[in-house]
CSV table of C-alpha atoms in Angstrom, one decimal:
chain,number,residue,atom,x,y,z
V,1,GLU,CA,-25.2,-48.5,-15.3
V,2,GLN,CA,-27.0,-45.8,-17.4
V,3,LYS,CA,-28.0,-44.0,-14.3
V,4,GLU,CA,-24.4,-44.0,-12.9
V,5,ARG,CA,-23.1,-42.7,-16.2
V,6,THR,CA,-25.6,-39.9,-16.3
V,7,GLN,CA,-24.7,-39.0,-12.7
V,8,ARG,CA,-21.0,-39.2,-13.5
V,9,ASP,CA,-21.4,-37.0,-16.6
V,10,ALA,CA,-23.5,-34.4,-14.7
V,11,MET,CA,-20.9,-34.2,-11.9
V,12,LEU,CA,-18.0,-33.7,-14.4
V,13,GLY,CA,-20.0,-30.9,-16.0
V,14,PHE,CA,-19.4,-28.8,-12.8
V,15,TYR,CA,-15.7,-28.8,-13.4
V,16,PHE,CA,-15.0,-28.7,-17.1
V,17,SER,CA,-15.9,-26.6,-20.1
V,18,PRO,CA,-18.3,-28.2,-22.7
V,19,ALA,CA,-15.3,-28.7,-25.1
V,20,VAL,CA,-13.1,-30.5,-22.5
V,21,LEU,CA,-16.1,-32.5,-20.9
V,22,LYS,CA,-16.8,-34.0,-24.4
V,23,GLN,CA,-13.2,-35.3,-24.6
V,24,VAL,CA,-13.3,-36.6,-21.0
V,25,ILE,CA,-16.5,-38.5,-21.6
V,26,LYS,CA,-14.9,-40.2,-24.6
V,27,ASP,CA,-11.8,-41.0,-22.7
V,28,LEU,CA,-12.2,-41.3,-18.9
V,29,GLY,CA,-8.5,-42.1,-18.6
V,30,MET,CA,-7.9,-38.3,-19.0
V,31,ILE,CA,-9.2,-37.9,-15.4
V,32,ARG,CA,-6.9,-40.5,-13.7
V,33,PRO,CA,-4.7,-39.0,-11.0
V,34,ARG,CA,-1.6,-37.4,-12.5
V,35,GLY,CA,0.9,-34.6,-12.1
V,36,GLY,CA,2.3,-31.9,-14.3
V,37,GLU,CA,3.0,-28.3,-15.0
V,38,MET,CA,-0.2,-26.2,-14.8
V,39,ALA,CA,-1.4,-22.7,-14.4
V,40,ALA,CA,-3.7,-21.5,-11.7
V,41,LEU,CA,-6.0,-18.5,-11.1
V,42,LEU,CA,-7.3,-17.9,-7.6
V,43,SER,CA,-9.4,-14.9,-6.6
V,44,ASP,CA,-10.9,-13.7,-3.3
V,45,LEU,CA,-13.7,-11.2,-2.6
V,46,ARG,CA,-12.6,-8.1,-0.4
V,47,GLY,CA,-14.7,-7.6,2.8
V,48,PHE,CA,-16.7,-10.8,2.4
V,49,THR,CA,-16.7,-11.6,6.2
V,50,THR,CA,-18.1,-8.2,6.9
V,51,TYR,CA,-20.8,-8.7,4.2
V,52,CYS,CA,-21.8,-11.9,5.8
V,53,GLU,CA,-22.1,-10.3,9.3
V,54,THR,CA,-24.1,-7.2,8.1
V,55,MET,CA,-26.1,-8.1,5.0
V,56,PRO,CA,-29.4,-10.1,4.5
V,57,VAL,CA,-28.8,-13.7,3.5
V,58,GLU,CA,-30.4,-13.2,0.2
V,59,ARG,CA,-28.1,-10.3,-0.6
V,60,VAL,CA,-24.9,-12.2,0.3
V,61,PHE,CA,-25.8,-15.0,-2.1
V,62,GLU,CA,-26.8,-12.5,-4.8
V,63,LEU,CA,-23.4,-11.1,-4.4
V,64,LEU,CA,-21.6,-14.4,-4.7
V,65,ASN,CA,-23.7,-15.5,-7.7
V,66,ARG,CA,-22.9,-12.3,-9.6
V,67,LEU,CA,-19.3,-12.7,-8.9
V,68,PHE,CA,-19.0,-16.4,-9.7
V,69,GLU,CA,-21.1,-16.0,-13.0
V,70,THR,CA,-18.4,-13.5,-14.3
V,71,GLU,CA,-15.5,-15.6,-13.1
V,72,THR,CA,-16.8,-18.9,-14.3
V,73,THR,CA,-17.8,-17.5,-17.7
V,74,ALA,CA,-14.3,-16.3,-18.2
V,75,ALA,CA,-12.6,-19.4,-17.1
V,76,LEU,CA,-14.7,-21.8,-19.1
V,77,ARG,CA,-14.3,-19.5,-22.2
V,78,GLU,CA,-10.6,-20.4,-22.0
V,79,ASN,CA,-11.3,-24.1,-21.4
V,80,GLY,CA,-10.2,-24.0,-17.8
V,81,SER,CA,-11.1,-26.5,-15.2
V,82,LEU,CA,-12.9,-25.4,-12.0
V,83,SER,CA,-12.5,-26.3,-8.4
V,84,ARG,CA,-15.4,-26.4,-6.0
V,85,PHE,CA,-16.3,-23.0,-4.7
V,86,ALA,CA,-15.2,-22.4,-1.2
V,87,GLY,CA,-17.0,-19.4,0.4
V,88,ASP,CA,-16.0,-16.5,-1.7
V,89,GLN,CA,-13.0,-18.1,-3.2
V,90,PHE,CA,-12.7,-19.0,-6.9
V,91,LEU,CA,-10.1,-21.3,-8.3
V,92,ALA,CA,-9.5,-22.3,-11.9
V,93,TYR,CA,-6.6,-24.1,-13.5
V,94,TRP,CA,-5.3,-25.1,-16.9
V,95,GLY,CA,-3.2,-28.1,-17.9
V,96,ALA,CA,-5.5,-30.8,-16.7
V,97,PRO,CA,-7.4,-33.0,-17.4
V,98,GLU,CA,-6.3,-31.9,-20.9
V,99,PRO,CA,-2.5,-31.1,-21.5
V,100,CYS,CA,-2.3,-27.5,-22.5
V,101,SER,CA,0.8,-25.8,-24.1
V,102,ASP,CA,-0.5,-22.4,-23.5
V,103,SER,CA,-2.0,-22.8,-20.1
V,104,ALA,CA,-0.5,-19.5,-18.7
V,105,ASP,CA,-1.8,-17.5,-21.6
V,106,ARG,CA,-5.3,-18.9,-21.1
V,107,ALA,CA,-5.1,-18.1,-17.4
V,108,MET,CA,-3.9,-14.5,-18.1
V,109,ARG,CA,-6.7,-13.9,-20.6
V,110,ALA,CA,-9.3,-15.2,-18.1
V,111,ALA,CA,-7.9,-13.0,-15.3
V,112,LEU,CA,-8.1,-9.9,-17.5
V,113,GLU,CA,-11.6,-10.8,-18.7
V,114,ILE,CA,-12.7,-11.2,-15.1
V,115,TYR,CA,-11.2,-7.9,-14.1
V,116,ARG,CA,-12.7,-6.0,-17.0
V,117,GLY,CA,-16.1,-7.7,-16.5
V,118,LEU,CA,-16.4,-6.7,-13.0
V,119,LYS,CA,-15.2,-3.1,-13.7
V,120,ALA,CA,-17.8,-2.8,-16.4
V,121,ARG,CA,-20.5,-3.8,-14.0
V,122,GLN,CA,-19.4,-1.3,-11.5
V,123,ASP,CA,-19.1,1.5,-14.2
V,124,SER,CA,-22.4,0.8,-15.7
V,125,PRO,CA,-25.3,3.3,-15.2
V,126,GLN,CA,-27.4,0.4,-14.0
V,127,ALA,CA,-24.9,-0.6,-11.3
V,128,ASP,CA,-26.4,-1.1,-7.9
V,129,GLU,CA,-25.0,-1.5,-4.4
V,130,ILE,CA,-24.0,-5.1,-5.0
V,131,ASP,CA,-22.1,-4.3,-8.1
V,132,GLY,CA,-20.0,-1.8,-6.0
V,133,MET,CA,-19.0,-4.7,-3.7
V,134,LEU,CA,-17.4,-6.7,-6.5
V,135,ASN,CA,-13.9,-5.9,-5.5
V,136,ILE,CA,-11.4,-8.9,-5.8
V,137,GLY,CA,-7.8,-9.7,-6.0
V,138,ILE,CA,-6.5,-12.2,-8.5
V,139,GLY,CA,-3.4,-14.4,-7.9
V,140,LEU,CA,-1.7,-16.2,-10.8
V,141,HIS,CA,1.0,-18.8,-10.6
V,142,TYR,CA,2.6,-21.6,-12.9
V,143,GLY,CA,4.2,-24.8,-11.6
V,144,PRO,CA,3.8,-28.5,-10.7
V,145,ALA,CA,0.5,-29.7,-9.3
V,146,LEU,CA,-1.4,-33.0,-8.9
V,147,VAL,CA,-5.0,-33.6,-10.0
V,148,GLY,CA,-7.4,-36.4,-9.4
V,149,HIS,CA,-10.5,-37.6,-7.6
V,150,VAL,CA,-10.3,-36.9,-3.8
V,151,GLY,CA,-12.8,-37.8,-1.2
V,152,SER,CA,-14.7,-40.8,0.1
V,153,ARG,CA,-17.2,-43.4,-1.1
V,154,GLN,CA,-20.0,-40.9,-0.1
V,155,TYR,CA,-18.5,-37.8,-1.7
V,156,ARG,CA,-15.8,-37.4,-4.3
V,157,ASP,CA,-14.4,-34.4,-6.0
V,158,TYR,CA,-12.0,-33.9,-9.0
V,159,ASN,CA,-9.5,-31.5,-7.6
V,160,ILE,CA,-6.1,-30.0,-7.9
V,161,VAL,CA,-3.6,-30.0,-5.0
V,162,GLY,CA,0.1,-29.2,-4.3
V,163,ASP,CA,2.5,-26.3,-4.1
V,164,LEU,CA,0.8,-24.6,-7.1
V,165,VAL,CA,-2.4,-24.1,-5.2
V,166,ASN,CA,-0.7,-23.0,-2.0
V,167,THR,CA,1.5,-20.5,-3.7
V,168,THR,CA,-1.3,-19.0,-5.7
V,169,ALA,CA,-3.2,-18.5,-2.6
V,170,ARG,CA,-0.3,-16.8,-0.9
V,171,VAL,CA,0.1,-14.5,-3.9
V,172,GLU,CA,-3.6,-13.6,-4.0
V,173,SER,CA,-3.6,-12.8,-0.3
V,174,GLN,CA,-0.9,-10.1,-1.1
V,175,THR,CA,-3.1,-8.3,-3.7
V,176,LYS,CA,-4.7,-6.2,-1.0
V,177,ASN,CA,-1.2,-5.2,0.5
V,178,TYR,CA,0.0,-3.9,-2.9
V,179,HIS,CA,-3.4,-2.7,-4.0
V,180,ALA,CA,-3.0,-4.9,-7.1
V,181,PRO,CA,-5.9,-6.2,-9.0
V,182,ILE,CA,-3.8,-9.0,-10.6
V,183,LEU,CA,-0.6,-10.4,-9.1
V,184,ALA,CA,1.4,-13.0,-10.9
V,185,THR,CA,4.7,-14.9,-10.0
V,186,ALA,CA,7.9,-14.8,-12.1
V,187,GLU,CA,7.3,-18.4,-13.1
V,188,PHE,CA,3.9,-17.5,-14.5
V,189,ILE,CA,5.2,-14.5,-16.4
V,190,GLN,CA,8.0,-16.6,-17.8
V,191,ALA,CA,5.5,-19.3,-19.0
V,192,LEU,CA,3.6,-16.8,-21.0
V,193,THR,CA,4.1,-16.6,-24.7
V,194,ILE,CA,2.2,-13.3,-24.9
V,195,LYS,CA,3.3,-11.2,-21.9
V,196,PRO,CA,1.1,-8.4,-20.5
V,197,GLU,CA,2.6,-5.1,-19.3
V,198,ALA,CA,3.6,-5.6,-15.8
V,199,VAL,CA,6.1,-4.5,-13.1
V,200,CYS,CA,8.0,-6.5,-10.5
V,201,LEU,CA,6.6,-5.0,-7.3
V,202,ASP,CA,8.5,-7.0,-4.7
V,203,HIS,CA,10.7,-10.1,-4.2
V,204,VAL,CA,9.6,-11.8,-1.1
V,205,GLN,CA,9.5,-15.1,0.9
V,206,VAL,CA,5.9,-15.9,1.7
V,207,LYS,CA,4.8,-18.0,4.6
V,208,GLY,CA,4.7,-21.7,4.0
V,209,ARG,CA,7.1,-21.6,1.1
V,210,GLN,CA,10.9,-21.8,1.2
V,211,ARG,CA,11.6,-20.5,-2.3
V,212,PRO,CA,11.2,-16.7,-2.8
V,213,VAL,CA,8.4,-15.3,-5.0
V,214,CYS,CA,8.8,-12.4,-7.3
V,215,LEU,CA,5.4,-10.6,-7.3
V,216,HIS,CA,4.5,-8.9,-10.7
V,217,GLY,CA,1.7,-6.5,-10.8
V,218,VAL,CA,-0.2,-6.5,-14.1
V,219,LEU,CA,-0.8,-3.1,-15.5
V,220,THR,CA,-4.6,-3.5,-16.2
V,221,GLU,CA,-5.0,-0.1,-17.9
V,222,PRO,CA,-1.5,0.9,-19.3
V,223,THR,CA,-1.0,4.5,-20.6
V,224,ASP,CA,2.1,6.4,-21.4
V,225,ALA,CA,1.9,8.1,-17.9
V,226,VAL,CA,1.5,4.8,-16.2
V,227,ARG,CA,4.4,3.2,-18.1
V,228,ALA,CA,6.6,6.2,-17.0
V,229,LEU,CA,5.7,5.6,-13.4
V,230,ALA,CA,6.3,1.8,-13.7
V,231,ALA,CA,9.8,2.6,-15.1
V,232,GLU,CA,10.5,4.9,-12.1
V,233,TYR,CA,9.3,2.1,-9.7
V,234,THR,CA,11.5,-0.5,-11.6
V,235,ALA,CA,14.6,1.8,-11.2
V,236,ALA,CA,13.9,2.4,-7.5
V,237,PHE,CA,13.4,-1.4,-7.0
V,238,ALA,CA,16.7,-2.1,-8.6
V,239,THR,CA,18.5,0.2,-6.1
V,240,TYR,CA,16.6,-1.3,-3.3
V,241,GLU,CA,17.7,-5.0,-4.4
V,242,LYS,CA,21.2,-3.8,-4.4
V,243,GLY,CA,20.9,-2.6,-0.8
V,244,GLY,CA,20.7,1.1,-1.5
V,245,PHE,CA,18.0,1.6,0.9
V,246,ALA,CA,18.2,5.3,1.6
V,247,GLU,CA,18.4,6.2,-2.0
V,248,ALA,CA,15.6,3.8,-3.0
V,249,GLY,CA,13.5,5.0,-0.1
V,250,LYS,CA,13.5,8.6,-1.4
V,251,ALA,CA,12.5,7.4,-4.9
V,252,PHE,CA,9.7,5.2,-3.5
V,253,GLU,CA,8.5,8.1,-1.3
V,254,LYS,CA,8.3,10.3,-4.4
V,255,LEU,CA,6.0,7.7,-6.0
V,256,THR,CA,3.6,7.5,-3.2
V,257,GLY,CA,1.6,10.4,-4.5
V,258,CYS,CA,1.6,9.4,-8.1
V,259,GLY,CA,-2.1,8.6,-8.3
V,260,GLU,CA,-1.7,5.1,-9.7
V,261,ASN,CA,-3.2,3.0,-6.9
V,262,MET,CA,-1.0,-0.1,-7.3
V,263,LEU,CA,2.2,1.7,-7.8
V,264,ALA,CA,1.5,4.3,-5.1
V,265,THR,CA,0.6,1.8,-2.5
V,266,SER,CA,3.4,-0.5,-3.4
V,267,ALA,CA,5.9,2.4,-3.2
V,268,GLY,CA,4.5,3.4,0.2
V,269,LEU,CA,5.0,-0.2,1.4
V,270,LEU,CA,8.6,-0.3,0.0
V,271,ALA,CA,9.5,3.3,1.3
V,272,LYS,CA,8.6,2.3,4.8
V,273,ARG,CA,10.6,-1.0,4.6
V,274,CYS,CA,13.6,1.0,3.2
V,275,ALA,CA,13.5,3.3,6.2
V,276,GLU,CA,13.6,0.3,8.5
V,277,LEU,CA,16.3,-1.4,6.6
V,278,ALA,CA,18.5,1.6,6.4
V,279,GLN,CA,18.4,1.8,10.3
V,280,GLU,CA,19.6,-1.7,10.6
V,281,PRO,CA,21.0,-3.0,7.3
V,282,PRO,CA,20.9,-6.9,7.1
V,283,GLN,CA,24.3,-8.5,6.9
V,284,ASP,CA,23.2,-11.1,4.3
V,285,TRP,CA,21.0,-9.0,2.0
V,286,MET,CA,20.0,-10.8,-1.1
V,287,GLY,CA,17.1,-8.7,-2.2
V,288,VAL,CA,14.4,-11.0,-0.7
V,289,TYR,CA,12.3,-9.8,2.1
V,290,VAL,CA,10.7,-12.3,4.5
V,291,LEU,CA,7.0,-11.6,5.0
V,292,LYS,CA,5.7,-12.0,8.6
V,293,ASP,CA,2.1,-12.3,7.6
V,294,LYS,CA,0.2,-14.4,4.9
């Protein structure tokens, strides 16, 4: 019995911060299957498949370990729960096994710490080739999810499932298209008590989800100049949502050379879309664009 208890506690230590683990061990009822509103953070490493094909094995795992060290530290500092690593993908969540009234705020702080931590490594005078590869996208979402032990008698895992995870993954996959370090859904932004500076980049229907998603790009390094550009983008997007494709397209086109990567890339994407929609205006336009790719 003591051996089983030790093995159980060691396994749970992979998923929870020390503070949460202490409570779980006192009350194992906390990890019974349940559902509820939670916040999720999911990241993915850019170019990982190419790295696996071209780099020595030891370098690939050095790359992953540096990345996961930064991400794990940030998530656990905010008492987040961790899912098993899957390749280069990192998933953390808040709201289970411990109920959390500020789950979105904790996820947001963790996302910013991850972004700043990786950027600090890349900007350091001691940065090497691997540090230069630490380019990720982070997706954030808030909504209903299920948590519990999943698996078989031979292998079990405490994990999170449901639309929360699927939508967060879809949002993260769009970070590369908008050149956004951190993308968050409207549901996530609304759940925050302390909101970061962000701009609604697009309103889309992603694959595998019927409800549309409003993609908010977090301004990771806001300055007065960036805020002014964000205001221009917001005005152009409002015109686009109303169906003024030609006018919005010109405004977006102007922003494509603005120098702020996320806004310039997003504006380029919307400018091209506006040109297409102006040629064949949709009859039932509601401001939501259906994405064809994940």
